[in-house]
Tab-separated table of N, CA and C in Angstrom:
chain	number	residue	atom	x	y	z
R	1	UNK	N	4.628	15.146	32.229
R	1	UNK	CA	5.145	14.031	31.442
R	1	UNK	C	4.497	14.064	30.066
R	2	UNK	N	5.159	13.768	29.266
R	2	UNK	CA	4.850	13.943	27.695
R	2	UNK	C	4.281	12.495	27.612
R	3	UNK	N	2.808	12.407	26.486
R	3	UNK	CA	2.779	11.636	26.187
R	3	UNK	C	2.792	11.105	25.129
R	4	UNK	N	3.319	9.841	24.898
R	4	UNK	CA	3.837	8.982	23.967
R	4	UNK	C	2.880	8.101	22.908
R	5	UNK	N	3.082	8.572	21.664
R	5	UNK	CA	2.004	7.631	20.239
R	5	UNK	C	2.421	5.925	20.434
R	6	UNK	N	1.443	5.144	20.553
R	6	UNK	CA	1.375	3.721	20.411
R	6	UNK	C	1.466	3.346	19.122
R	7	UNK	N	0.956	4.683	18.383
R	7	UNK	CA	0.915	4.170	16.819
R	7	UNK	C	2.210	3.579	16.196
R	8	UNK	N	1.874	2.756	15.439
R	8	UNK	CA	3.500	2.550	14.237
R	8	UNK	C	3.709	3.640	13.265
R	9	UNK	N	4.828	3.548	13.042
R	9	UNK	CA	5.247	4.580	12.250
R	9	UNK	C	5.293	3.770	10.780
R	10	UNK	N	4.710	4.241	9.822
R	10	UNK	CA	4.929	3.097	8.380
R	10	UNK	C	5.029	4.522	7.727
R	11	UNK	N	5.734	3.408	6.365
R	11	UNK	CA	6.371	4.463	5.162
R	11	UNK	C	4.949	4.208	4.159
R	12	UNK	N	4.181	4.888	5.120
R	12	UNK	CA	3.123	5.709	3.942
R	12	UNK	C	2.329	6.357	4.473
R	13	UNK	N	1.471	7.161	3.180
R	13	UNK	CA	0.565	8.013	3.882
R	13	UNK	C	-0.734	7.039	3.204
R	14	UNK	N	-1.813	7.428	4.206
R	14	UNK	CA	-3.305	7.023	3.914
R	14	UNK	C	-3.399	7.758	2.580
R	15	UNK	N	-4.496	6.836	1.874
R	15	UNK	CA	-4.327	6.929	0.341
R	15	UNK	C	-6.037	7.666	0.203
R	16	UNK	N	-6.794	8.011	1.460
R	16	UNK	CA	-8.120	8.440	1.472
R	16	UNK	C	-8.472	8.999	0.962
R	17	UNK	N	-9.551	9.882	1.697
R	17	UNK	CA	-10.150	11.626	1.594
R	17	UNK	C	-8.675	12.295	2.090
R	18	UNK	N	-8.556	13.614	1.380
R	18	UNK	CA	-7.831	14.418	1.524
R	18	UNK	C	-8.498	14.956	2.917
R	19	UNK	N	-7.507	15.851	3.909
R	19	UNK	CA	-7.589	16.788	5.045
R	19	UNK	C	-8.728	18.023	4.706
R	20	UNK	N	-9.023	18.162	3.538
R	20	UNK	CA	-10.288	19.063	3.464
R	20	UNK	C	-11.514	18.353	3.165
R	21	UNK	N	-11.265	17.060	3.167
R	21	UNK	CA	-12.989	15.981	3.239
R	21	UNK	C	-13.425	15.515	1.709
R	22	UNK	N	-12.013	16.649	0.930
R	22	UNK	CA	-12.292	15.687	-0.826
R	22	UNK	C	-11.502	14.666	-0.768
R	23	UNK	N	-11.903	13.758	-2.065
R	23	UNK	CA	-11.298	12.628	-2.501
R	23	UNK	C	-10.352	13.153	-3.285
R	24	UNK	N	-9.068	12.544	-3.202
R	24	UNK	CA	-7.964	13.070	-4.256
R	24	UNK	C	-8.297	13.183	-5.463
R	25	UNK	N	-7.958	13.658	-6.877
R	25	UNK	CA	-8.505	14.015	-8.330
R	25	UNK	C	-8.250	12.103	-8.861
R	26	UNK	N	-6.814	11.947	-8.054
R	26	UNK	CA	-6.313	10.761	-9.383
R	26	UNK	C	-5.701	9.504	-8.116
R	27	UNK	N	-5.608	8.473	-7.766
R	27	UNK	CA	-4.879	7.853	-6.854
R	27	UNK	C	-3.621	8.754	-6.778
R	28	UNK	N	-3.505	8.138	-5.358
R	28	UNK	CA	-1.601	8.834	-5.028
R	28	UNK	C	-0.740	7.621	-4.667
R	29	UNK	N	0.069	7.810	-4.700
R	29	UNK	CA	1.281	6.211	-4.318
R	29	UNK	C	1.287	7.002	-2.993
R	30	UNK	N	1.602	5.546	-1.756
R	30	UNK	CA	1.142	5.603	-0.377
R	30	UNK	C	2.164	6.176	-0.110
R	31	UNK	N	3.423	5.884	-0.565
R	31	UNK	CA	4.701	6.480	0.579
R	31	UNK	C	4.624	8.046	1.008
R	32	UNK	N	5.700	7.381	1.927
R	32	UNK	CA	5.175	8.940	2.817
R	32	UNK	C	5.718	10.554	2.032
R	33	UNK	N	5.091	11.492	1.695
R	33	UNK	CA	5.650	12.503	1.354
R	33	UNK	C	5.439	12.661	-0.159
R	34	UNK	N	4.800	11.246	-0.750
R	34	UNK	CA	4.891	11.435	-2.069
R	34	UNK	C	3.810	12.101	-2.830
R	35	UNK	N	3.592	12.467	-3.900
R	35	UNK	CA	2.057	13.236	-4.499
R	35	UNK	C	2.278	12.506	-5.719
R	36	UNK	N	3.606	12.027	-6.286
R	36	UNK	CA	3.291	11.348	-7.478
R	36	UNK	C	2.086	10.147	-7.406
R	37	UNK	N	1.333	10.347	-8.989
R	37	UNK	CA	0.049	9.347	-9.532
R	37	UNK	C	0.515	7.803	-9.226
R	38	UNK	N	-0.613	7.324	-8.363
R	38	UNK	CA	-0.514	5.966	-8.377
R	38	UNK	C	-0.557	5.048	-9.414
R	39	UNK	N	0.668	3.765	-9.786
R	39	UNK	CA	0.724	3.392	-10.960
R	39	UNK	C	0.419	1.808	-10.701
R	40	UNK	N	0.797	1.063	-9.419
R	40	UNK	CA	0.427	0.289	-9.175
R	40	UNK	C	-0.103	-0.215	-7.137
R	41	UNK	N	-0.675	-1.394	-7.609
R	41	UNK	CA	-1.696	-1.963	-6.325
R	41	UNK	C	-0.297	-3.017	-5.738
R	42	UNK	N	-0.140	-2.853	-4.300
R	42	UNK	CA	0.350	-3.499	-3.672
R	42	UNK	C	-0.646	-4.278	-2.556
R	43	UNK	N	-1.010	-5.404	-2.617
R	43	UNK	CA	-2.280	-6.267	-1.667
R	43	UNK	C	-1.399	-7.011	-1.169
R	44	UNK	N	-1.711	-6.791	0.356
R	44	UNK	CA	-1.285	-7.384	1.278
R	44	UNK	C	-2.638	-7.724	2.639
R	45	UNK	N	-1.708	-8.348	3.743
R	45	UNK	CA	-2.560	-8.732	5.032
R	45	UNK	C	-1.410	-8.988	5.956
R	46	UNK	N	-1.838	-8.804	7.062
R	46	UNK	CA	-1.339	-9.520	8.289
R	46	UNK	C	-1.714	-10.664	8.898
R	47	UNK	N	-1.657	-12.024	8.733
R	47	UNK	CA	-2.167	-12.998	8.780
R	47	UNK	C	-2.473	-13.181	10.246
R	48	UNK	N	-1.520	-11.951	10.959
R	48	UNK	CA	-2.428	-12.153	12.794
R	48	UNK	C	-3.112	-11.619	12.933
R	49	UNK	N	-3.862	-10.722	12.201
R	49	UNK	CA	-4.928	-9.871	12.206
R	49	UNK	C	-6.082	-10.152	11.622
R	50	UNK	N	-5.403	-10.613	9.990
R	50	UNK	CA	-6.587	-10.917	9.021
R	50	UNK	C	-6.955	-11.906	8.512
R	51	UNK	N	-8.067	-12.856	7.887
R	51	UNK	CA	-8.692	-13.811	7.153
R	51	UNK	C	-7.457	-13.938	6.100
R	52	UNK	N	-7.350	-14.966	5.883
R	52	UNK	CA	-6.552	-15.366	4.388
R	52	UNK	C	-6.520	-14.603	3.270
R	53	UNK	N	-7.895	-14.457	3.160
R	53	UNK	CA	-8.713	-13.954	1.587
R	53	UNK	C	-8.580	-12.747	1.290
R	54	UNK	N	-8.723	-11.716	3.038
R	54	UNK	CA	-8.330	-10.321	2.992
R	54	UNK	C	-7.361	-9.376	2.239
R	55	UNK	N	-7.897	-8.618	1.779
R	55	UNK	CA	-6.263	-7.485	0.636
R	55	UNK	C	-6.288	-6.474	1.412
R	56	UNK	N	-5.538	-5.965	2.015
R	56	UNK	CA	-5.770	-4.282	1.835
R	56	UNK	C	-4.748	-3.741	1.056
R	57	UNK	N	-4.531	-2.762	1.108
R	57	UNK	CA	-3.933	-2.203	-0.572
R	57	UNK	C	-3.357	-1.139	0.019
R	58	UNK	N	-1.985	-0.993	-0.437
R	58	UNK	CA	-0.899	0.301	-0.604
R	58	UNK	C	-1.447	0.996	-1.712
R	59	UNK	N	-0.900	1.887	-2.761
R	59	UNK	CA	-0.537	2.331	-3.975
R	59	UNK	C	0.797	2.660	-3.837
R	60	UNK	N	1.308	3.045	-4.866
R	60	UNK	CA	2.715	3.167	-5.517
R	60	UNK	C	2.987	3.354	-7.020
R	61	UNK	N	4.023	4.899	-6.581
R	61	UNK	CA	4.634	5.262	-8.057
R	61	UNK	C	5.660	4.079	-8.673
R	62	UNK	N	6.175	4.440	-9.658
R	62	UNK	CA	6.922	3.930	-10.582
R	62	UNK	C	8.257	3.441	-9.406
R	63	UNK	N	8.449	5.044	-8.665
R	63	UNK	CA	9.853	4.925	-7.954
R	63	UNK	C	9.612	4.304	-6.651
R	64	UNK	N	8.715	4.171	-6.079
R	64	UNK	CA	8.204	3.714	-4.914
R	64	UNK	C	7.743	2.151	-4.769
R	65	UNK	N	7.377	1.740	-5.683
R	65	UNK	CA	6.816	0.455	-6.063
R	65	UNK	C	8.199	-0.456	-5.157
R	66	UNK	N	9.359	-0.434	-5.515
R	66	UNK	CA	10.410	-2.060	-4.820
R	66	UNK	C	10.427	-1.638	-3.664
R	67	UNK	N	10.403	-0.150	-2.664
R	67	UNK	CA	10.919	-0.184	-1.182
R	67	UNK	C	9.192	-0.404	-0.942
R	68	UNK	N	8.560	-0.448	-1.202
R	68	UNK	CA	7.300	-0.518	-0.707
R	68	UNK	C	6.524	-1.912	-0.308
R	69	UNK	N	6.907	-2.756	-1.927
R	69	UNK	CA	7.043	-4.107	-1.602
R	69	UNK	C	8.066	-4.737	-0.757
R	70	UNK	N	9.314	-4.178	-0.545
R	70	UNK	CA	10.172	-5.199	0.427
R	70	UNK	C	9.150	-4.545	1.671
R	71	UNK	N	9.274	-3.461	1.780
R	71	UNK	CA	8.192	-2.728	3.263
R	71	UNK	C	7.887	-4.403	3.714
R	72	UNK	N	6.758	-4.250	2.800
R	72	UNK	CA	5.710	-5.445	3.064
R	72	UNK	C	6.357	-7.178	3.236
R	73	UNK	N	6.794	-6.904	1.785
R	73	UNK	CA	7.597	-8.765	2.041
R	73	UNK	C	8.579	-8.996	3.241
R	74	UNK	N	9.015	-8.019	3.422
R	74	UNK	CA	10.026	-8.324	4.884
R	74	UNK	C	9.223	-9.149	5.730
R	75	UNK	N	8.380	-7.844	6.040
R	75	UNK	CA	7.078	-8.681	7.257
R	75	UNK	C	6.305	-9.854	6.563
R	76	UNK	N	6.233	-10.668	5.578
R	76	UNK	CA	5.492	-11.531	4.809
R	76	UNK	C	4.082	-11.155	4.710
R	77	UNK	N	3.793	-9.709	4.581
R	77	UNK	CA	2.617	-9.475	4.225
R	77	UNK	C	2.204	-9.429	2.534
R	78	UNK	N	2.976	-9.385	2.072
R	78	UNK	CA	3.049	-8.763	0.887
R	78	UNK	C	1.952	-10.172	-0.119
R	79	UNK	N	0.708	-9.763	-1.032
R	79	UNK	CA	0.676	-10.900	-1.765
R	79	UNK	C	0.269	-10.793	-2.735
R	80	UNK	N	0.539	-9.565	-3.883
R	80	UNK	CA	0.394	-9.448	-4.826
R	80	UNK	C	1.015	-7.858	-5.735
R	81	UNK	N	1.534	-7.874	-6.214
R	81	UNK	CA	1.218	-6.320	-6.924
R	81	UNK	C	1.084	-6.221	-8.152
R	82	UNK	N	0.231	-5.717	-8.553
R	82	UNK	CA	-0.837	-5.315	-10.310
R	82	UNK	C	-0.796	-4.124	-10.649
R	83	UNK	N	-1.124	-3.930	-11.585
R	83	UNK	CA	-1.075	-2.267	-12.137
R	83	UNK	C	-2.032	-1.921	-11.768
R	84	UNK	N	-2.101	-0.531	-11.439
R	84	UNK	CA	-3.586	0.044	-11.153
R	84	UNK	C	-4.833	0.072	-11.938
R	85	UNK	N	-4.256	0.156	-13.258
R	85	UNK	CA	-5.642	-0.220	-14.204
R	85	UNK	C	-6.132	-1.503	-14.371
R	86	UNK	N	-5.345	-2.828	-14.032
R	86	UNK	CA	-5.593	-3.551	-14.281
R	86	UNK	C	-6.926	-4.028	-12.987
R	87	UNK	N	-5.978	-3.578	-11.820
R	87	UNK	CA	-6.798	-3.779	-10.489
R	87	UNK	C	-8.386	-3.227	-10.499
R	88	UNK	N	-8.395	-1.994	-11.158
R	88	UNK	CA	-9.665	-1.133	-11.487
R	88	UNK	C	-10.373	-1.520	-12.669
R	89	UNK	N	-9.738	-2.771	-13.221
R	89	UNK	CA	-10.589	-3.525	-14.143
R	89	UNK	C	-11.041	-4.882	-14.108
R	90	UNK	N	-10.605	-5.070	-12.319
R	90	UNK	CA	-11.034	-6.508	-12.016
R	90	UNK	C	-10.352	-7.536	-12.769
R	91	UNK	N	-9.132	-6.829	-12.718
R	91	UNK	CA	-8.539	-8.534	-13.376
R	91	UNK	C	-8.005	-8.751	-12.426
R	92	UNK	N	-8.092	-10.388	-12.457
R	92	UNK	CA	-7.260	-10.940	-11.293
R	92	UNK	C	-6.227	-11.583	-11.881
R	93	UNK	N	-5.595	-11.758	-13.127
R	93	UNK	CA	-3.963	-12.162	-13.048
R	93	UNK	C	-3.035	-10.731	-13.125
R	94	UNK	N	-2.198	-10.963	-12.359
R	94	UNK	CA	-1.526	-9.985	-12.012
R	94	UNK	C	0.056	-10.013	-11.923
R	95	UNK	N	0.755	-9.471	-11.582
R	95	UNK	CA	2.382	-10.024	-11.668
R	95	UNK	C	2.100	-10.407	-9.570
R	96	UNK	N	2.737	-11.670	-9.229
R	96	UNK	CA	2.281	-12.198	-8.068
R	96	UNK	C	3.828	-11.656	-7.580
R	97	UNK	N	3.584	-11.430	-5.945
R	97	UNK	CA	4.694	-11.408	-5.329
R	97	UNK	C	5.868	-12.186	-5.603
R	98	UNK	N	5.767	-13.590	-5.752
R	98	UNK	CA	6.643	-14.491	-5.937
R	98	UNK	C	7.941	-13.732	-6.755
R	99	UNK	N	7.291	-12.918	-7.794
R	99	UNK	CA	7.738	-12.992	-9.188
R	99	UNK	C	8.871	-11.601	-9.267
R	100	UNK	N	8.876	-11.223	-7.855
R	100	UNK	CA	10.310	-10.781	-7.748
R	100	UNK	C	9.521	-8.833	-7.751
């Protein structure tokens, strides 16, 4: 009998250490398959999992950025997305989910 992944299947890849134990040169946008430079921060949570306050973070290209956020807003995880420089400069106003 074959056995079967419990895992979910999501439209992205881990944004980590690369498969040879380096860190990528430049961010990558999460979706799956992609290598284009990460341009912006998608922060989200699962509110059955996580604290309120919690982010964890997608990335995303230019072209990836709207299926990535509905990804998320479908499930109402979604609660913010910022540009990547801005995120890496600690700003916290950002363009908010709301805002389409």
């Amino acid at each position: 009998m074959e056995a079967v992944s419990s895992k979910p299947s999501f439209p992205f890849q881990p944004s980590g250490p690369s498969h040879d134990g380096e860190a990528p040169e430049s961010p990558i946008c999460s979706a799956k398959g992609c290598r284009a430079p990460a341009v912006w921060v998608l922060a989200w949570n699962n509110p059955k999992l996580h604290t309120p306050e919690r982010r964890k973070t997608w990335l995303a290209c230019d072209e990836h950025r709207e299926h990535l956020s509905s990804f998320l807003g479908m499930r109402g995880f979604l609660k913010d997305v910022v540009r990547l420089t801005e995120w890496e400069g600690g700003g916290a106003s950002g363009r908010s989910a709301a805002d389409g």
